[in-house]
Structure formats: structure tokens, C-alpha cells
């Protein structure tokens, strides 16, 4: 699917969004107040893109979701980052449907009111402290008090709901909390200093005795802790898998915008354009293939997360190669004459700052390779790697 096909899919699902983004222009959008992008997000209907149809949402297929993120990333990277954070959190909430009473109610409210959802998870790898490094929950009458911080958190001022990873203050455990931002007492503090992707409004959220009712929390402690822990782990794995694919699609859109600026230019050889096509479309097909696998496979399988990470880092490398080549072919005069080329190049590099970092993923991916090789050998198959 080319960038034009991705935009066509976006026009079908979210009519008028790409036209509004084009008309506003890249730099105007990236220098806009975050409230403007939040308004575009809501007005497009995109908040309900991944909400199941039974909850009143669009129930978009993974391929459509990735197309939307790629298309939006090519026109407004900051909005694509906002959408990535929102949609991967929705994917997590969907896993909690029928288990956490607040989850089904929340999905319906998101679809009906175009609520924007931020994520406040402590990033990590499966089996490690995904939740407990972020927020601590202390039990009180009728619910819990949350303390801690999340930084950065995208849509820090514009979100309506926060889904947070929490851990009991009194001991071990993990879980989720759903917090409605209005009236919660959450404090926003400035955190993002660079102009690149500043419109995504990624700042610090500080929780000081923020109250959350019992029915808005799934916490794996005490009686039923083991079952709750399994639910929380499965939901987090699913959300983390989707995050890797969504962030890949969003930044692939940024690289696509750089490459698009080459088309129609004189002096660009077919061989160079072919190389760019291989990088962009090969990466996109990898995202689609892994998304299809995620749909068909138990999302609680840690091996699936390793596969999602392999795809993400492969796509990240393709983005780096394509954007470098595109900027070189555009030439110094294009870099000098317009701030768009420099901005897109800088924005494309931000994929490397999203969790999980390459260094944090190394032990997990090495173990994954060892395990798959050992499994093949024990089955009497050649140990191809």
C-alpha cells in the first residue's frame, strides 16, 4: 500500500481529515497549540477507530489502522504520535472488556463522546516491572489513592481519560487504573523542551493522592491476585505489541513525506527511487504481516512480543535509510530553502526514543532467537537462523 493508498483508506474511514491537514500545512500544524490537534482528532471521529462495533465504535481492521497512522504521519507527525498513544491504549482496554467493569463502559463513552485517551504506563519488557515504576496505589474507603508521575505523557492537557499502570504501595502486584482527567487533581508540569513534535503536548503528569473508585481499578493483590495478574499481563502484552506496530506506521509516514518530495524532480534516477520504494513498502508489508499474526495468535504469548519488536526495529532501520537517502537526493538547497525537510528528518529520528529501547530489547530478542533455534533442533529440524 503506497502513501496515496494509505490516504485513500483514511479518507474512507475519516472523511475530510487528510484534506484539513493538507490545507493547514505541515509546519503550521507542528507549531500549532496542542488543543488544535486535539480538536482535529475529535472532529475526525478517529477516537473510536479501534473501539469495537458492539461498543459503538468503528472496529477498524489492523490494516486500516496502520494505514491511517501512516497517512497522518506524512501530514502531521505530532497528530500521528497522539493517535498512536490513544489507539494502543484502546487496544489494551479492549483486552479488559468483560473483565474490568469500567472497560466496557469506557469504550462506549469513548465512541459516543470522542474521548481522547492517554497512557501512563512505566515502559519495560514483559516479565519485568511494567507497572510498578509508574504509579503507586494505596487502598482507601471506596477506592485507591494514586501517587507518582508519568513523564512524558502525550496529550497531557487535551486528554479526557488516562489509563495507567499501577502497583500497590504496600507490596508486590500490578494492575490498571482508569482515571477521568477532569476534576482528578492531576498536575501538569512542563517536560518537553524541543520544538520537534512539541504539538503532541508530551509533558509530565504528577499524581498526588488522586482518588480512583474501586470499579475503575484492576489490581493484582490479595485474593484473586494470580488471576488478576494474568489478565493484566495479557492486556499489557497486547497493548505493547500494537504499540510497536503503530509507532512504526506513524514514523513510516514521516519518512514517506520526505520521499514524496522527491517525486517529479529531475535528476532522480530510477535506481534511487526503486531503493526508496523497497525500503518504505517492504517495511510497511512487515507491519501488516505482523498485525495479521497478532490478530490470529494468542496475544499473551511473549514470543509474539519479540516478533513485534523485531518488526519495529526492522522498520526503524528502513526509516533511517530511506530518510537519509531522501534528504541527500533532495539536496542542500531544499534543506536550506525550507524548514520542512529538516523538520521531517528530525521527526523521523524520534522513533528511536519510543519504548522499548534497542538496548532494553537486546536480552529479550537474543533469548527469543535461542529458544526458536533450540526448539527447531529438538524437533530434528535444521537450525536455520
Coordinates of N, CA and C in Angstrom, one line a residue, residues 20-203:
X20 N -8.1 18.5 5.5 CA -7.9 19.5 6.5 C -6.4 19.7 6.9
X21 N -5.7 18.5 7.0 CA -4.3 18.6 7.4 C -3.5 19.2 6.2
X22 N -3.8 18.8 5.0 CA -3.1 19.4 3.8 C -3.3 20.9 3.8
X23 N -4.5 21.3 3.9 CA -4.8 22.7 3.8 C -4.1 23.6 4.9
X24 N -4.0 23.0 6.1 CA -3.3 23.7 7.2 C -1.8 23.8 7.0
X25 N -1.2 22.7 6.4 CA 0.2 22.7 6.1 C 1.0 22.1 7.3
X26 N 2.1 21.5 6.9 CA 3.0 20.7 7.9 C 3.4 21.6 9.0
X27 N 4.1 22.7 8.7 CA 4.8 23.5 9.8 C 3.7 24.2 10.6
X28 N 2.7 24.7 10.0 CA 1.6 25.3 10.8 C 1.0 24.4 11.8
X29 N 0.8 23.1 11.4 CA 0.3 22.1 12.3 C 1.3 21.8 13.4
X30 N 2.5 21.6 13.0 CA 3.5 21.3 14.0 C 3.9 22.4 15.0
X31 N 3.5 23.6 14.6 CA 3.7 24.8 15.5 C 2.4 25.2 16.2
X32 N 1.4 24.5 15.9 CA 0.1 24.8 16.5 C 0.0 24.5 18.0
X33 N -1.0 25.1 18.6 CA -1.3 24.7 20.0 C -1.8 23.3 20.0
X34 N -1.4 22.5 21.0 CA -1.9 21.1 21.1 C -3.4 21.0 21.1
X35 N -4.1 22.0 21.6 CA -5.6 22.0 21.6 C -6.2 21.9 20.2
X36 N -5.4 22.5 19.2 CA -5.9 22.5 17.8 C -5.9 21.1 17.3
X37 N -4.8 20.3 17.6 CA -4.7 19.0 17.1 C -5.7 18.1 17.8
X38 N -5.9 18.3 19.1 CA -6.9 17.5 19.8 C -8.3 17.7 19.2
X39 N -8.6 19.0 18.8 CA -9.9 19.3 18.2 C -10.0 18.5 16.9
X40 N -8.9 18.5 16.1 CA -8.9 17.8 14.8 C -9.1 16.3 15.0
X41 N -8.5 15.8 16.1 CA -8.6 14.4 16.4 C -10.0 14.0 16.7
X42 N -10.7 14.8 17.6 CA -12.1 14.5 18.0 C -13.0 14.7 16.8
X43 N -12.8 15.8 16.1 CA -13.8 16.1 15.0 C -13.7 15.1 13.8
X44 N -12.6 14.5 13.7 CA -12.4 13.5 12.6 C -13.2 12.2 12.9
X45 N -13.5 12.0 14.2 CA -14.1 10.7 14.6 C -13.1 9.6 14.9
X46 N -11.8 10.0 14.8 CA -10.8 8.9 14.9 C -10.7 8.3 16.3
X47 N -11.2 9.0 17.3 CA -11.1 8.4 18.7 C -11.7 7.0 18.8
X48 N -12.8 6.8 18.0 CA -13.5 5.5 18.0 C -13.0 4.5 17.0
X49 N -11.9 4.8 16.3 CA -11.4 3.9 15.2 C -11.3 2.5 15.6
X50 N -10.7 2.2 16.8 CA -10.4 0.8 17.2 C -11.4 0.3 18.2
X51 N -12.4 1.1 18.6 CA -13.4 0.7 19.6 C -14.3 -0.3 18.8
X52 N -14.6 -1.5 19.4 CA -15.4 -2.5 18.8 C -16.8 -1.9 18.4
X53 N -17.4 -2.5 17.3 CA -18.7 -2.0 16.9 C -19.7 -2.2 17.9
X54 N -19.6 -3.3 18.7 CA -20.7 -3.5 19.7 C -20.7 -2.5 20.8
X55 N -19.5 -1.7 20.9 CA -19.5 -0.6 21.9 C -19.7 0.7 21.2
X56 N -20.1 0.7 19.9 CA -20.5 1.9 19.2 C -19.3 2.5 18.4
X57 N -18.2 1.7 18.3 CA -17.1 2.2 17.6 C -17.0 1.8 16.2
X58 N -15.9 2.0 15.5 CA -15.8 1.7 14.1 C -15.2 0.3 13.9
X59 N -14.5 -0.3 14.9 CA -14.0 -1.6 14.8 C -13.1 -1.8 13.6
X60 N -12.2 -0.8 13.4 CA -11.3 -0.8 12.2 C -10.4 -2.0 12.2
X61 N -10.1 -2.6 11.0 CA -9.2 -3.7 10.9 C -7.8 -3.1 11.2
X62 N -6.9 -4.0 11.6 CA -5.5 -3.6 11.8 C -4.9 -2.9 10.6
X63 N -5.1 -3.4 9.4 CA -4.5 -2.8 8.2 C -5.0 -1.4 8.0
X64 N -6.3 -1.2 8.3 CA -6.8 0.2 8.2 C -6.2 1.1 9.2
X65 N -6.1 0.6 10.4 CA -5.5 1.4 11.5 C -4.1 1.9 11.1
X66 N -3.3 0.9 10.6 CA -1.9 1.2 10.2 C -1.9 2.2 9.1
X67 N -2.8 2.1 8.1 CA -2.9 3.0 7.0 C -3.2 4.4 7.5
X68 N -4.1 4.6 8.4 CA -4.5 5.9 9.0 C -3.2 6.5 9.6
X69 N -2.5 5.7 10.4 CA -1.4 6.3 11.1 C -0.3 6.7 10.1
X70 N -0.1 5.9 9.1 CA 0.9 6.3 8.1 C 0.5 7.5 7.4
X71 N -0.7 7.6 7.0 CA -1.2 8.8 6.3 C -1.1 10.0 7.1
X72 N -1.5 10.0 8.4 CA -1.5 11.1 9.2 C 0.0 11.5 9.6
X73 N 0.8 10.5 9.7 CA 2.2 10.7 10.0 C 2.9 11.5 8.8
X74 N 2.4 11.3 7.6 CA 3.0 12.0 6.5 C 2.6 13.5 6.4
X75 N 1.5 13.8 7.1 CA 0.9 15.2 7.0 C 1.1 15.9 8.3
X76 N 1.1 15.2 9.5 CA 1.3 15.9 10.8 C 1.8 14.9 11.8
X77 N 3.1 14.8 11.9 CA 3.7 13.8 12.8 C 3.2 13.9 14.2
X78 N 3.0 15.1 14.7 CA 2.6 15.2 16.1 C 1.2 14.6 16.3
X79 N 0.3 14.7 15.4 CA -1.0 14.1 15.5 C -0.9 12.6 15.4
X80 N 0.0 12.1 14.6 CA 0.2 10.7 14.5 C 0.7 10.1 15.8
X81 N 1.6 10.8 16.5 CA 2.0 10.4 17.8 C 0.9 10.3 18.8
X82 N 0.0 11.4 18.8 CA -1.1 11.4 19.6 C -2.0 10.2 19.4
X83 N -2.3 9.9 18.1 CA -3.1 8.8 17.7 C -2.5 7.5 18.1
X84 N -1.2 7.3 18.0 CA -0.5 6.1 18.4 C -0.8 5.8 19.9
X85 N -0.6 6.8 20.7 CA -0.7 6.7 22.1 C -2.2 6.3 22.5
X86 N -3.1 7.0 21.8 CA -4.5 6.8 22.1 C -4.9 5.3 21.6
X87 N -4.6 5.0 20.4 CA -5.1 3.7 19.8 C -4.4 2.5 20.5
X88 N -3.1 2.6 20.9 CA -2.6 1.4 21.5 C -3.2 1.2 22.9
X89 N -3.6 2.3 23.5 CA -4.3 2.2 24.8 C -5.6 1.6 24.6
X90 N -6.3 2.0 23.6 CA -7.6 1.4 23.3 C -7.5 -0.1 23.1
X91 N -6.4 -0.5 22.4 CA -6.1 -2.0 22.2 C -6.0 -2.7 23.5
X92 N -5.4 -2.0 24.5 CA -5.2 -2.6 25.8 C -6.6 -2.7 26.5
X93 N -7.4 -1.6 26.4 CA -8.7 -1.6 27.1 C -9.6 -2.7 26.5
X94 N -9.5 -2.9 25.2 CA -10.4 -3.9 24.6 C -10.1 -5.3 25.2
X95 N -8.8 -5.5 25.6 CA -8.5 -6.8 26.2 C -9.1 -7.0 27.6
X96 N -9.4 -5.9 28.2 CA -10.0 -5.9 29.5 C -11.5 -5.9 29.5
X97 N -12.1 -5.8 28.3 CA -13.6 -5.9 28.2 C -14.2 -7.2 28.7
X98 N -15.2 -7.1 29.5 CA -15.8 -8.2 30.1 C -15.2 -8.7 31.4
X99 N -14.0 -8.1 31.8 CA -13.3 -8.4 33.0 C -13.3 -7.3 34.0
X100 N -12.9 -6.1 33.5 CA -13.0 -4.9 34.3 C -14.3 -4.1 34.0
X101 N -15.2 -4.0 35.0 CA -16.5 -3.3 34.6 C -16.3 -2.0 33.9
X102 N -15.3 -1.2 34.3 CA -15.1 0.1 33.8 C -14.7 0.1 32.3
X103 N -14.1 -1.1 31.9 CA -13.6 -1.1 30.5 C -14.7 -1.0 29.5
X104 N -15.7 -1.8 29.6 CA -16.8 -1.8 28.6 C -17.5 -0.5 28.6
X105 N -17.8 0.1 29.8 CA -18.4 1.4 29.9 C -17.5 2.5 29.3
X106 N -16.2 2.4 29.5 CA -15.3 3.4 28.9 C -15.3 3.3 27.4
X107 N -15.3 2.1 26.8 CA -15.2 2.0 25.4 C -16.5 2.7 24.8
X108 N -17.6 2.4 25.4 CA -18.9 3.1 24.9 C -18.8 4.6 25.0
X109 N -18.2 5.1 26.1 CA -18.1 6.5 26.3 C -17.2 7.1 25.3
X110 N -16.1 6.4 25.0 CA -15.1 6.9 24.0 C -15.8 7.1 22.7
X111 N -16.5 6.1 22.2 CA -17.2 6.1 20.9 C -18.3 7.2 20.9
X112 N -19.0 7.3 22.0 CA -20.2 8.3 21.9 C -19.7 9.7 22.0
X113 N -18.6 9.9 22.8 CA -18.2 11.3 23.1 C -16.8 11.7 22.5
X114 N -16.2 10.8 21.7 CA -14.9 11.1 21.1 C -13.9 11.5 22.2
X115 N -13.9 10.7 23.2 CA -12.9 11.0 24.3 C -11.5 10.6 23.9
X116 N -10.6 11.4 24.3 CA -9.2 11.1 24.0 C -8.5 10.4 25.2
X117 N -7.8 9.4 24.9 CA -7.2 8.5 26.0 C -5.7 8.6 26.0
X118 N -5.1 8.9 27.1 CA -3.7 8.9 27.3 C -3.2 7.7 28.0
X119 N -2.0 7.3 27.8 CA -1.4 6.2 28.5 C -0.4 6.6 29.5
X120 N -0.5 6.0 30.7 CA 0.5 6.3 31.8 C 1.1 5.0 32.3
X121 N 1.8 4.4 31.5 CA 2.5 3.1 31.8 C 4.0 3.3 32.1
X122 N 4.6 2.6 33.0 CA 6.0 2.6 33.1 C 6.5 1.6 32.0
X123 N 7.3 2.1 31.1 CA 7.7 1.2 30.0 C 8.7 0.2 30.5
X124 N 8.6 -1.0 29.9 CA 9.5 -2.1 30.3 C 9.4 -3.2 29.4
X125 N 9.8 -4.4 29.8 CA 9.7 -5.6 29.0 C 8.8 -6.6 29.7
X126 N 8.2 -7.5 29.0 CA 7.3 -8.5 29.6 C 8.1 -9.2 30.7
X127 N 7.4 -9.4 31.8 CA 8.1 -10.1 32.9 C 8.9 -9.2 33.9
X128 N 9.0 -8.0 33.5 CA 9.7 -7.0 34.4 C 8.7 -6.1 34.9
X129 N 9.2 -5.0 35.5 CA 8.3 -4.0 36.2 C 7.6 -3.1 35.2
X130 N 6.7 -3.6 34.5 CA 6.0 -2.8 33.5 C 5.1 -1.7 34.2
X131 N 4.5 -2.1 35.4 CA 3.6 -1.2 36.0 C 4.2 -0.4 37.2
X132 N 5.0 -1.2 38.1 CA 5.2 -0.6 39.4 C 6.2 0.5 39.4
X133 N 6.8 0.9 38.3 CA 7.7 2.0 38.3 C 7.0 3.3 38.1
X134 N 5.7 3.3 37.8 CA 4.9 4.5 37.4 C 4.1 5.0 38.6
X135 N 3.1 4.4 39.0 CA 2.2 4.9 40.0 C 2.0 3.9 41.1
X136 N 1.9 4.4 42.3 CA 1.6 3.5 43.5 C 0.2 3.8 43.9
X137 N -0.6 2.7 44.3 CA -1.9 2.8 44.7 C -2.1 2.4 46.1
X138 N -2.7 3.2 46.9 CA -2.9 2.9 48.4 C -4.4 2.8 48.6
X139 N -4.9 1.7 49.2 CA -6.3 1.4 49.4 C -6.9 2.4 50.4
X140 N -8.0 2.9 50.1 CA -8.8 3.8 51.0 C -10.3 3.3 50.8
X141 N -11.1 3.9 51.7 CA -12.5 3.5 51.6 C -13.1 3.9 50.2
X142 N -13.6 2.9 49.5 CA -14.3 3.1 48.2 C -13.3 3.1 47.0
X143 N -12.0 3.0 47.2 CA -11.1 3.0 46.1 C -9.7 3.1 46.5
X144 N -8.9 3.9 45.7 CA -7.5 3.9 45.9 C -7.0 5.4 45.7
X145 N -5.9 5.7 46.3 CA -5.2 7.0 46.1 C -3.9 6.7 45.3
X146 N -3.7 7.4 44.2 CA -2.6 7.2 43.3 C -1.6 8.3 43.6
X147 N -0.3 7.8 43.7 CA 0.8 8.8 43.8 C 2.0 8.4 42.9
X148 N 2.6 9.4 42.3 CA 3.7 9.1 41.4 C 3.7 10.1 40.2
X149 N 4.4 9.7 39.2 CA 4.4 10.6 38.0 C 4.6 9.8 36.7
X150 N 4.2 10.4 35.6 CA 4.5 9.8 34.3 C 5.0 10.9 33.4
X151 N 6.2 10.7 32.9 CA 6.8 11.7 32.0 C 7.7 11.0 31.0
X152 N 7.5 11.4 29.7 CA 6.4 12.3 29.3 C 5.1 11.5 29.0
X153 N 4.0 12.3 29.0 CA 2.7 11.7 28.7 C 2.1 12.6 27.6
X154 N 1.8 12.0 26.4 CA 1.3 12.7 25.3 C -0.1 13.1 25.6
X155 N -0.5 14.3 25.0 CA -1.9 14.9 25.2 C -2.1 15.2 26.7
X156 N -1.0 15.7 27.3 CA -1.1 15.9 28.7 C -2.2 16.9 29.1
X157 N -2.5 17.9 28.3 CA -3.6 18.8 28.6 C -4.9 18.5 27.9
X158 N -4.8 17.8 26.8 CA -6.0 17.6 26.0 C -6.8 16.3 26.2
X159 N -6.1 15.3 26.9 CA -6.8 14.0 27.1 C -8.0 14.1 28.0
X160 N -8.9 13.2 27.9 CA -10.1 13.1 28.7 C -9.9 12.0 29.8
X161 N -9.2 11.0 29.4 CA -9.1 9.8 30.2 C -7.6 9.3 30.2
X162 N -7.2 8.8 31.3 CA -5.8 8.2 31.4 C -6.0 6.8 31.9
X163 N -5.3 5.9 31.2 CA -5.2 4.5 31.6 C -3.8 4.3 32.1
X164 N -3.7 4.0 33.3 CA -2.4 4.0 34.0 C -2.0 2.6 34.5
X165 N -0.7 2.3 34.4 CA -0.2 1.1 35.1 C 0.0 1.4 36.6
X166 N -0.5 0.6 37.5 CA -0.3 0.9 38.9 C 0.2 -0.3 39.6
X167 N 0.7 -0.1 40.8 CA 1.2 -1.2 41.7 C 0.8 -0.8 43.1
X168 N 0.5 -1.8 43.9 CA 0.1 -1.4 45.3 C 1.3 -0.9 46.1
X169 N 1.0 0.2 46.9 CA 2.1 0.8 47.6 C 2.6 -0.1 48.7
X170 N 1.7 -1.0 49.2 CA 2.0 -1.8 50.3 C 2.8 -3.1 50.0
X171 N 3.0 -3.4 48.7 CA 3.8 -4.6 48.4 C 3.8 -4.9 46.9
X172 N 4.0 -6.2 46.6 CA 4.1 -6.5 45.2 C 2.8 -6.6 44.5
X173 N 2.7 -6.5 43.2 CA 1.5 -6.6 42.5 C 1.5 -5.7 41.3
X174 N 0.5 -5.7 40.5 CA 0.4 -4.9 39.3 C -1.1 -4.8 38.8
X175 N -1.3 -3.8 38.0 CA -2.7 -3.6 37.5 C -2.9 -2.4 36.7
X176 N -4.1 -2.1 36.5 CA -4.5 -0.9 35.7 C -5.5 0.0 36.5
X177 N -5.4 1.3 36.2 CA -6.4 2.2 36.7 C -6.9 3.1 35.6
X178 N -8.2 3.4 35.6 CA -8.8 4.3 34.6 C -9.2 5.6 35.3
X179 N -8.6 6.7 34.9 CA -8.8 8.0 35.6 C -9.4 9.0 34.6
X180 N -10.5 9.6 35.0 CA -11.1 10.7 34.2 C -10.3 11.9 34.6
X181 N -9.8 12.6 33.6 CA -8.9 13.7 33.9 C -9.6 14.9 34.6
X182 N -10.8 15.2 34.1 CA -11.5 16.4 34.7 C -11.8 16.2 36.2
X183 N -11.3 17.1 36.9 CA -11.6 17.1 38.4 C -10.7 16.1 39.2
X184 N -9.8 15.5 38.5 CA -9.0 14.5 39.2 C -7.9 15.1 40.1
X185 N -7.5 16.3 39.8 CA -6.4 16.9 40.6 C -5.0 16.6 40.1
X186 N -4.9 15.9 38.9 CA -3.6 15.6 38.3 C -2.9 17.0 38.0
X187 N -1.7 17.1 38.3 CA -0.9 18.3 38.0 C -0.1 18.1 36.7
X188 N -0.1 19.0 35.8 CA 0.7 19.0 34.6 C 1.9 19.9 34.8
X189 N 3.1 19.4 34.5 CA 4.3 20.1 34.6 C 5.1 20.1 33.2
X190 N 5.6 21.2 32.8 CA 6.3 21.2 31.5 C 7.5 20.2 31.6
X191 N 7.6 19.5 30.5 CA 8.7 18.5 30.4 C 9.4 18.5 29.0
X192 N 8.6 18.7 27.9 CA 9.1 18.7 26.6 C 9.7 20.0 26.2
X193 N 11.0 20.0 25.9 CA 11.7 21.3 25.6 C 12.0 21.5 24.2
X194 N 12.1 20.4 23.4 CA 12.4 20.6 21.9 C 11.2 21.0 21.1
X195 N 11.4 21.8 20.0 CA 10.3 22.1 19.2 C 9.8 20.9 18.3
X196 N 10.6 19.9 18.2 CA 10.2 18.7 17.3 C 9.2 17.9 18.1
X197 N 8.0 17.8 17.4 CA 6.8 17.1 18.0 C 6.3 17.7 19.2
X198 N 6.5 19.0 19.4 CA 6.0 19.7 20.5 C 4.5 19.8 20.5
X199 N 3.9 19.8 19.4 CA 2.4 19.9 19.3 C 1.7 18.6 19.8
X200 N 2.5 17.6 20.1 CA 1.9 16.4 20.7 C 1.6 16.6 22.2
X201 N 2.1 17.7 22.7 CA 1.8 18.0 24.1 C 2.3 16.9 25.1
X202 N 3.5 16.6 25.0 CA 4.1 15.5 25.8 C 4.8 16.1 27.0
X203 N 4.1 16.1 28.1 CA 4.6 16.7 29.4 C 4.5 15.8 30.5

